[in-house]
Structure formats: structure tokens, C-alpha cells
Amino acid sequence: MAVIREGVVLGGEYSGWEIIVEDDRDGDTGGYYLYLKKSGSEGFDYWFESESALEAQLAELHVE
């Protein structure tokens, strides 16, 4: 998987959290992974089937 975007959430519940987006369209899942990390031990991941769903989530998070 290739990292296609990195950034920081600017506001809301996850303000200050780091994000990493990986492209897995040619891999096992055929979609995109979004990782949210606050610290080494706290984080979440999401999977999106389409780029439009991923972009909608990124807009909601207000990512820089």
C-alpha cells in the first residue's frame, strides 16, 4: 500500500490527531484506509470503498 496523504485534523473531536491515508485499490481490499493517530497507543482506522466516500470523511474532519 502506498501512503497518498498525510495531515492533521484541525478541529472537532479529533483536533490535533495525525491522519494517514493509504491506497489499497490494487491490494486485498480494493479501497482506501484512513488511520487516525493521537499517540503511539491510541488510534483508529477506517476503510472506504470509494475515493468519494474518503473525501467526504476528510472534509468532515477538517484536515490540513
PDB file of C-alpha atoms in Angstrom:
ATOM      1  CA  MET A   1       0.000   0.000   0.000  1.00  0.00           C
ATOM      2  CA  ALA A   2       1.142   3.489  -0.760  1.00  0.00           C
ATOM      3  CA  VAL A   3       0.632   6.498   1.504  1.00  0.00           C
ATOM      4  CA  ILE A   4      -1.246   9.049  -0.587  1.00  0.00           C
ATOM      5  CA  ARG A   5      -1.964  11.719   2.026  1.00  0.00           C
ATOM      6  CA  GLU A   6      -0.826  12.763   5.478  1.00  0.00           C
ATOM      7  CA  GLY A   7      -2.103  15.594   7.625  1.00  0.00           C
ATOM      8  CA  VAL A   8      -3.501  16.832  10.916  1.00  0.00           C
ATOM      9  CA  VAL A   9      -7.122  17.247  11.963  1.00  0.00           C
ATOM     10  CA  LEU A  10      -7.754  20.943  12.599  1.00  0.00           C
ATOM     11  CA  GLY A  11     -10.941  20.904  14.671  1.00  0.00           C
ATOM     12  CA  GLY A  12     -13.602  18.918  16.406  1.00  0.00           C
ATOM     13  CA  GLU A  13     -13.353  15.757  18.444  1.00  0.00           C
ATOM     14  CA  TYR A  14     -10.096  14.647  16.802  1.00  0.00           C
ATOM     15  CA  SER A  15      -8.359  18.047  16.735  1.00  0.00           C
ATOM     16  CA  GLY A  16      -4.592  17.615  16.652  1.00  0.00           C
ATOM     17  CA  TRP A  17      -4.713  13.961  15.640  1.00  0.00           C
ATOM     18  CA  GLU A  18      -2.484  12.829  12.773  1.00  0.00           C
ATOM     19  CA  ILE A  19      -4.090  11.212   9.710  1.00  0.00           C
ATOM     20  CA  ILE A  20      -2.565   8.902   7.149  1.00  0.00           C
ATOM     21  CA  VAL A  21      -4.391   7.722   4.018  1.00  0.00           C
ATOM     22  CA  GLU A  22      -3.200   4.613   2.186  1.00  0.00           C
ATOM     23  CA  ASP A  23      -4.294   3.468  -1.261  1.00  0.00           C
ATOM     24  CA  ASP A  24      -5.121  -0.241  -1.409  1.00  0.00           C
ATOM     25  CA  ARG A  25      -7.027  -0.255  -4.710  1.00  0.00           C
ATOM     26  CA  ASP A  26      -4.578  -2.767  -6.171  1.00  0.00           C
ATOM     27  CA  GLY A  27      -4.353  -4.753  -2.929  1.00  0.00           C
ATOM     28  CA  ASP A  28      -6.569  -7.108  -0.993  1.00  0.00           C
ATOM     29  CA  THR A  29      -9.376  -4.691  -0.101  1.00  0.00           C
ATOM     30  CA  GLY A  30      -9.647  -2.629  -3.261  1.00  0.00           C
ATOM     31  CA  GLY A  31     -10.203   0.617  -1.371  1.00  0.00           C
ATOM     32  CA  TYR A  32      -8.617   3.178   0.923  1.00  0.00           C
ATOM     33  CA  TYR A  33      -7.528   3.105   4.567  1.00  0.00           C
ATOM     34  CA  LEU A  34      -7.697   6.167   6.793  1.00  0.00           C
ATOM     35  CA  TYR A  35      -5.678   5.986  10.009  1.00  0.00           C
ATOM     36  CA  LEU A  36      -6.214   8.457  12.879  1.00  0.00           C
ATOM     37  CA  LYS A  37      -3.439   8.544  15.483  1.00  0.00           C
ATOM     38  CA  LYS A  38      -3.273  10.581  18.681  1.00  0.00           C
ATOM     39  CA  SER A  39      -0.348   8.859  20.311  1.00  0.00           C
ATOM     40  CA  GLY A  40       1.599   5.656  19.966  1.00  0.00           C
ATOM     41  CA  SER A  41      -1.139   3.655  21.658  1.00  0.00           C
ATOM     42  CA  GLU A  42      -4.339   5.490  20.714  1.00  0.00           C
ATOM     43  CA  GLY A  43      -5.776   5.391  17.225  1.00  0.00           C
ATOM     44  CA  PHE A  44      -8.464   4.226  14.837  1.00  0.00           C
ATOM     45  CA  ASP A  45      -8.661   3.046  11.268  1.00  0.00           C
ATOM     46  CA  TYR A  46     -11.412   3.235   8.679  1.00  0.00           C
ATOM     47  CA  TRP A  47     -11.838   1.577   5.292  1.00  0.00           C
ATOM     48  CA  PHE A  48     -13.518   3.246   2.324  1.00  0.00           C
ATOM     49  CA  GLU A  49     -14.562   1.521  -0.871  1.00  0.00           C
ATOM     50  CA  SER A  50     -14.538   4.693  -2.955  1.00  0.00           C
ATOM     51  CA  GLU A  51     -12.489   7.855  -3.191  1.00  0.00           C
ATOM     52  CA  SER A  52     -15.645   9.982  -2.929  1.00  0.00           C
ATOM     53  CA  ALA A  53     -16.539   8.430   0.456  1.00  0.00           C
ATOM     54  CA  LEU A  54     -12.969   9.007   1.666  1.00  0.00           C
ATOM     55  CA  GLU A  55     -13.001  12.651   0.516  1.00  0.00           C
ATOM     56  CA  ALA A  56     -16.341  13.231   2.281  1.00  0.00           C
ATOM     57  CA  GLN A  57     -14.855  11.932   5.543  1.00  0.00           C
ATOM     58  CA  LEU A  58     -11.725  14.061   5.152  1.00  0.00           C
ATOM     59  CA  ALA A  59     -13.886  17.161   4.600  1.00  0.00           C
ATOM     60  CA  GLU A  60     -15.868  16.354   7.756  1.00  0.00           C
ATOM     61  CA  LEU A  61     -12.655  16.058   9.781  1.00  0.00           C
ATOM     62  CA  HIS A  62     -11.277  19.411   8.518  1.00  0.00           C
ATOM     63  CA  VAL A  63      -7.840  18.020   7.660  1.00  0.00           C
ATOM     64  CA  GLU A  64      -4.867  20.229   6.816  1.00  0.00           C
TER      65      GLU A  64
END
